[in-house]
């Protein structure tokens, strides 16, 4: 009688990436590929349609007339400056173009930009996507993208520089991951996926956690250096919208509880968790 061989344990997949993350990265890369195939004029039209421009929102909401912004740019930079030319294009129809609060996240400033954002999305988006599932994850991603754009607008509501990139949304995913990935019980390797479903830390517990505090300080330090002109994360990309990074991150930290389906953890001595 032939002895049966023991069953082999199932192999762990080499790349265990949530489908929504793979599709989202594929979409970002595809959009950049389409832009590369377009002529310069058509590509600029795509930028005008999809990029977020703070001054356009300011004018569209009726907070300031386009003529005032144009006059201010003409006085400071001159009518022949790039800013003045951009202002004429972006403010021509007086519309707020609210869709650009989200659409800017799917446009990038080149392959280096989209490649860097894809890596960060893979790293921080994957654990958040596994926890929230597809619909909640996409809603949270969109929420953080909009929050990042609004932070950029609040920082400089007269700016006519177009903002593109998913960095604000990805910063929000970093903030969300911070709420559950830095628990003391979290392990790496086998069992980690189960650990990722442990209750999130409350805000109070988060900021008593040394790893969380260290992560927040590192995040703030990188963005302060970026504001001073140093490019730490994506060198060679061009001007970085660091205000959108901070806005998306803060939104992710504070609003994650609204999207998280995992029951919250009760704080010590009955303190409320958020």
Short mmCIF file of C-alpha atoms in Angstrom, two decimals:
data_model
loop_
_atom_site.label_atom_id
_atom_site.label_comp_id
_atom_site.label_asym_id
_atom_site.label_seq_id
_atom_site.Cartn_x
_atom_site.Cartn_y
_atom_site.Cartn_z
CA UNK A 1 0.00 0.00 0.00
CA UNK A 2 1.46 3.31 -1.08
CA UNK A 3 1.86 5.81 1.67
CA UNK A 4 0.24 9.12 0.89
CA UNK A 5 2.48 12.17 1.12
CA UNK A 6 1.47 14.88 3.57
CA UNK A 7 -0.41 17.80 2.09
CA UNK A 8 1.77 20.78 1.35
CA UNK A 9 0.90 23.97 3.15
CA UNK A 10 -0.55 26.63 0.86
CA UNK A 11 2.02 29.05 -0.44
CA UNK A 12 1.84 32.66 0.56
CA UNK A 13 1.40 34.87 -2.52
CA UNK A 14 4.50 36.87 -3.41
CA UNK A 15 2.46 40.04 -3.84
CA UNK A 16 -0.59 40.23 -1.60
CA UNK A 17 -2.05 43.51 -2.84
CA UNK A 18 -5.76 44.38 -2.40
CA UNK A 19 -7.50 44.56 -5.77
CA UNK A 20 -8.65 48.14 -5.22
CA UNK A 21 -5.04 49.25 -4.66
CA UNK A 22 -3.83 47.46 -7.79
CA UNK A 23 -6.63 49.00 -9.86
CA UNK A 24 -6.04 52.47 -8.40
CA UNK A 25 -2.32 52.34 -9.14
CA UNK A 26 -3.13 51.03 -12.62
CA UNK A 27 -5.47 53.98 -13.17
CA UNK A 28 -2.85 56.52 -12.04
CA UNK A 29 -0.28 54.99 -14.39
CA UNK A 30 -2.78 54.79 -17.25
CA UNK A 31 -3.71 58.47 -16.92
CA UNK A 32 -0.03 59.42 -17.05
CA UNK A 33 0.41 57.19 -20.08
CA UNK A 34 -2.48 58.87 -21.87
CA UNK A 35 -1.03 62.30 -21.08
CA UNK A 36 2.29 61.23 -22.57
CA UNK A 37 0.56 60.21 -25.79
CA UNK A 38 -1.36 63.46 -26.13
CA UNK A 39 0.01 66.46 -27.92
CA UNK A 40 1.16 69.42 -25.85
CA UNK A 41 -2.05 71.39 -26.45
CA UNK A 42 -4.38 68.47 -25.57
CA UNK A 43 -2.32 67.66 -22.50
CA UNK A 44 -2.61 71.25 -21.31
CA UNK A 45 -6.38 71.11 -21.87
CA UNK A 46 -6.47 68.01 -19.67
CA UNK A 47 -4.48 69.87 -17.02
CA UNK A 48 -6.84 72.85 -17.16
CA UNK A 49 -9.85 70.55 -16.80
CA UNK A 50 -8.53 68.37 -13.97
CA UNK A 51 -5.94 70.26 -11.90
CA UNK A 52 -6.93 72.03 -8.70
CA UNK A 53 -6.29 75.79 -8.79
CA UNK A 54 -6.96 77.62 -5.48
CA UNK A 55 -7.76 80.98 -7.13
CA UNK A 56 -10.34 79.31 -9.37
CA UNK A 57 -12.22 78.07 -6.30
CA UNK A 58 -11.94 81.52 -4.68
CA UNK A 59 -13.44 83.22 -7.75
CA UNK A 60 -16.06 80.52 -8.31
CA UNK A 61 -17.33 80.79 -4.76
CA UNK A 62 -17.68 84.55 -5.16
CA UNK A 63 -15.13 85.34 -2.46
CA UNK A 64 -13.05 87.55 -4.74
CA UNK A 65 -13.46 88.73 -8.35
CA UNK A 66 -11.06 87.48 -11.00
CA UNK A 67 -10.13 91.07 -11.88
CA UNK A 68 -8.72 91.62 -8.37
CA UNK A 69 -6.52 88.53 -8.56
CA UNK A 70 -5.36 89.43 -12.07
CA UNK A 71 -4.50 92.96 -10.96
CA UNK A 72 -2.55 91.66 -7.96
CA UNK A 73 -0.52 89.27 -10.14
CA UNK A 74 0.09 91.98 -12.75
CA UNK A 75 1.33 94.31 -10.04
CA UNK A 76 3.70 91.81 -8.43
CA UNK A 77 4.90 89.65 -11.34
CA UNK A 78 3.93 91.61 -14.43
CA UNK A 79 1.54 90.94 -17.27
CA UNK A 80 4.15 88.93 -19.16
CA UNK A 81 4.70 86.49 -16.29
CA UNK A 82 3.66 82.85 -16.39
CA UNK A 83 1.40 83.38 -13.37
CA UNK A 84 -0.53 86.09 -15.17
CA UNK A 85 -0.94 83.92 -18.26
CA UNK A 86 -2.10 80.99 -16.13
CA UNK A 87 -4.55 83.23 -14.29
CA UNK A 88 -6.08 84.36 -17.58
CA UNK A 89 -6.65 80.74 -18.60
CA UNK A 90 -7.82 79.31 -15.28
CA UNK A 91 -10.07 82.22 -14.29
CA UNK A 92 -11.57 82.80 -17.73
CA UNK A 93 -14.98 81.21 -17.12
CA UNK A 94 -15.33 82.20 -13.43
CA UNK A 95 -16.38 78.68 -12.45
CA UNK A 96 -15.23 76.99 -9.22
CA UNK A 97 -14.63 73.66 -11.02
CA UNK A 98 -15.50 71.75 -7.84
CA UNK A 99 -14.74 68.41 -9.49
CA UNK A 100 -11.05 69.34 -9.43
CA UNK A 101 -11.07 68.99 -5.63
CA UNK A 102 -10.92 65.26 -6.45
CA UNK A 103 -9.78 64.98 -10.07
CA UNK A 104 -6.38 66.55 -9.29
CA UNK A 105 -5.43 63.34 -7.48
CA UNK A 106 -5.41 61.39 -10.74
CA UNK A 107 -3.06 63.73 -12.59
CA UNK A 108 0.67 63.89 -11.93
CA UNK A 109 3.68 65.90 -12.94
CA UNK A 110 5.50 63.06 -14.69
CA UNK A 111 6.54 59.44 -14.22
CA UNK A 112 8.76 60.17 -11.21
CA UNK A 113 5.81 61.82 -9.45
CA UNK A 114 3.26 59.10 -10.23
CA UNK A 115 5.80 56.34 -9.53
CA UNK A 116 6.64 57.73 -6.10
CA UNK A 117 2.99 58.17 -5.20
CA UNK A 118 2.22 54.62 -6.37
CA UNK A 119 4.86 53.22 -4.02
CA UNK A 120 3.46 55.17 -1.05
CA UNK A 121 -0.08 54.16 -2.01
CA UNK A 122 0.97 50.51 -2.09
CA UNK A 123 2.66 50.76 1.31
CA UNK A 124 0.00 52.66 3.27
CA UNK A 125 -3.10 52.09 1.16
CA UNK A 126 -2.93 48.29 1.33
CA UNK A 127 -3.51 47.88 5.09
CA UNK A 128 -6.22 50.57 5.07
CA UNK A 129 -7.95 48.96 2.06
CA UNK A 130 -7.97 45.55 3.76
CA UNK A 131 -9.57 47.09 6.82
CA UNK A 132 -12.18 49.31 5.13
CA UNK A 133 -13.01 47.17 2.06
CA UNK A 134 -13.49 48.69 -1.39
CA UNK A 135 -16.41 51.11 -1.07
CA UNK A 136 -15.34 52.62 2.25
CA UNK A 137 -11.73 52.81 1.10
CA UNK A 138 -12.60 54.71 -2.09
CA UNK A 139 -14.83 57.10 -0.12
CA UNK A 140 -12.03 57.71 2.39
CA UNK A 141 -9.45 58.20 -0.37
CA UNK A 142 -11.72 60.78 -2.02
CA UNK A 143 -12.38 62.51 1.31
CA UNK A 144 -8.66 62.90 2.01
CA UNK A 145 -7.98 64.12 -1.53
CA UNK A 146 -10.60 66.84 -1.13
CA UNK A 147 -9.28 67.73 2.34
CA UNK A 148 -5.77 68.11 0.95
CA UNK A 149 -6.99 70.40 -1.84
CA UNK A 150 -8.94 72.54 0.63
CA UNK A 151 -5.86 72.84 2.85
CA UNK A 152 -3.89 74.08 -0.16
CA UNK A 153 -6.66 76.57 -0.90
CA UNK A 154 -6.77 77.87 2.67
CA UNK A 155 -3.00 78.32 2.62
CA UNK A 156 -3.02 80.45 -0.54
CA UNK A 157 -6.50 81.20 -1.93
CA UNK A 158 -5.14 83.50 -4.65
CA UNK A 159 -2.66 81.02 -6.08
CA UNK A 160 -3.03 80.22 -9.79
CA UNK A 161 -0.48 77.40 -9.70
CA UNK A 162 -2.21 74.13 -10.68
CA UNK A 163 -1.93 71.37 -8.09
CA UNK A 164 -1.85 67.74 -9.22
CA UNK A 165 -1.09 64.44 -7.54
CA UNK A 166 -2.50 61.93 -5.08
CA UNK A 167 -0.15 62.96 -2.27
CA UNK A 168 -2.86 64.61 -0.16
CA UNK A 169 -5.03 61.51 -0.32
CA UNK A 170 -2.07 59.22 0.41
CA UNK A 171 -1.09 61.39 3.38
CA UNK A 172 -4.62 60.78 4.68
CA UNK A 173 -4.06 57.03 4.33
CA UNK A 174 -0.87 57.44 6.37
CA UNK A 175 -2.86 59.19 9.09
CA UNK A 176 -5.46 56.42 9.06
CA UNK A 177 -2.86 53.65 9.19
CA UNK A 178 -1.29 55.34 12.19
CA UNK A 179 -4.52 54.79 14.14
CA UNK A 180 -4.22 50.99 14.02
CA UNK A 181 -0.82 49.90 12.68
CA UNK A 182 1.21 51.18 15.63
CA UNK A 183 -0.56 49.17 18.30
CA UNK A 184 1.83 47.18 20.49
CA UNK A 185 0.07 43.95 19.48
CA UNK A 186 0.68 44.40 15.75
CA UNK A 187 3.07 41.81 14.30
CA UNK A 188 4.79 41.61 10.95
CA UNK A 189 4.66 38.43 8.88
CA UNK A 190 2.16 35.57 9.46
CA UNK A 191 -0.94 36.76 11.31
CA UNK A 192 -0.38 40.40 10.46
CA UNK A 193 -3.57 40.64 8.38
CA UNK A 194 -5.61 39.51 11.39
CA UNK A 195 -3.78 42.00 13.61
CA UNK A 196 -4.73 44.80 11.23
CA UNK A 197 -8.36 44.27 12.26
CA UNK A 198 -7.72 45.04 15.92
CA UNK A 199 -9.64 48.06 17.28
CA UNK A 200 -8.15 51.42 16.38
CA UNK A 201 -6.44 53.51 19.01
CA UNK A 202 -8.37 56.48 20.32
CA UNK A 203 -6.86 59.88 19.62
CA UNK A 204 -5.70 60.10 23.25
CA UNK A 205 -4.14 56.63 23.09
CA UNK A 206 -2.53 57.42 19.75
CA UNK A 207 -0.66 60.41 21.10
CA UNK A 208 0.50 58.45 24.14
CA UNK A 209 2.08 55.92 21.78
CA UNK A 210 5.77 56.69 21.18
CA UNK A 211 5.73 55.20 17.68
CA UNK A 212 2.75 57.33 16.71
CA UNK A 213 4.38 60.47 18.11
CA UNK A 214 7.60 59.66 16.28
CA UNK A 215 5.72 59.09 13.03
CA UNK A 216 3.83 62.39 13.35
CA UNK A 217 7.01 64.31 14.13
CA UNK A 218 8.76 62.73 11.15
CA UNK A 219 5.82 63.60 8.91
CA UNK A 220 5.83 67.21 10.09
CA UNK A 221 9.63 67.49 9.80
CA UNK A 222 9.61 66.24 6.21
CA UNK A 223 6.96 68.76 5.25
CA UNK A 224 8.74 71.61 7.06
CA UNK A 225 11.90 70.76 5.13
CA UNK A 226 9.84 70.61 1.94
CA UNK A 227 8.43 74.06 2.68
CA UNK A 228 12.02 75.30 3.06
CA UNK A 229 12.91 73.93 -0.37
CA UNK A 230 14.34 70.49 0.48
CA UNK A 231 12.76 67.56 -1.38
CA UNK A 232 13.09 64.49 0.82
CA UNK A 233 10.50 62.06 -0.55
CA UNK A 234 10.36 62.76 -4.28
CA UNK A 235 13.44 64.69 -5.46
CA UNK A 236 13.20 66.14 -8.94
CA UNK A 237 9.41 66.40 -8.99
CA UNK A 238 9.20 70.19 -8.79
CA UNK A 239 7.33 72.35 -6.31
CA UNK A 240 5.66 70.19 -3.65
CA UNK A 241 2.20 71.06 -2.26
CA UNK A 242 3.23 70.44 1.35
CA UNK A 243 0.11 72.17 2.68
CA UNK A 244 -2.02 69.53 0.95
CA UNK A 245 0.10 66.80 2.56
CA UNK A 246 -0.52 68.15 6.04
CA UNK A 247 -4.20 68.79 5.33
CA UNK A 248 -4.74 65.26 4.03
CA UNK A 249 -2.82 63.76 6.94
CA UNK A 250 -4.78 65.65 9.59
CA UNK A 251 -8.06 64.75 7.85
CA UNK A 252 -7.03 61.10 7.76
CA UNK A 253 -6.17 61.02 11.45
CA UNK A 254 -9.32 62.80 12.61
CA UNK A 255 -11.91 61.35 10.18
CA UNK A 256 -10.76 57.73 10.07
CA UNK A 257 -13.23 56.81 12.81
CA UNK A 258 -16.13 57.83 10.56
CA UNK A 259 -15.12 55.23 7.94
CA UNK A 260 -13.68 52.46 10.11
CA UNK A 261 -16.06 49.46 10.42
CA UNK A 262 -14.04 47.87 13.24
CA UNK A 263 -15.48 48.67 16.69
CA UNK A 264 -13.41 51.22 18.56
CA UNK A 265 -11.32 50.46 21.60
CA UNK A 266 -12.50 51.81 24.93
CA UNK A 267 -10.04 54.17 26.51
CA UNK A 268 -8.54 53.78 29.95
CA UNK A 269 -10.79 54.42 32.94
CA UNK A 270 -13.78 55.03 30.76
CA UNK A 271 -12.26 57.81 28.63
CA UNK A 272 -14.10 58.16 25.35
CA UNK A 273 -12.48 56.80 22.20
CA UNK A 274 -12.79 58.49 18.84
#
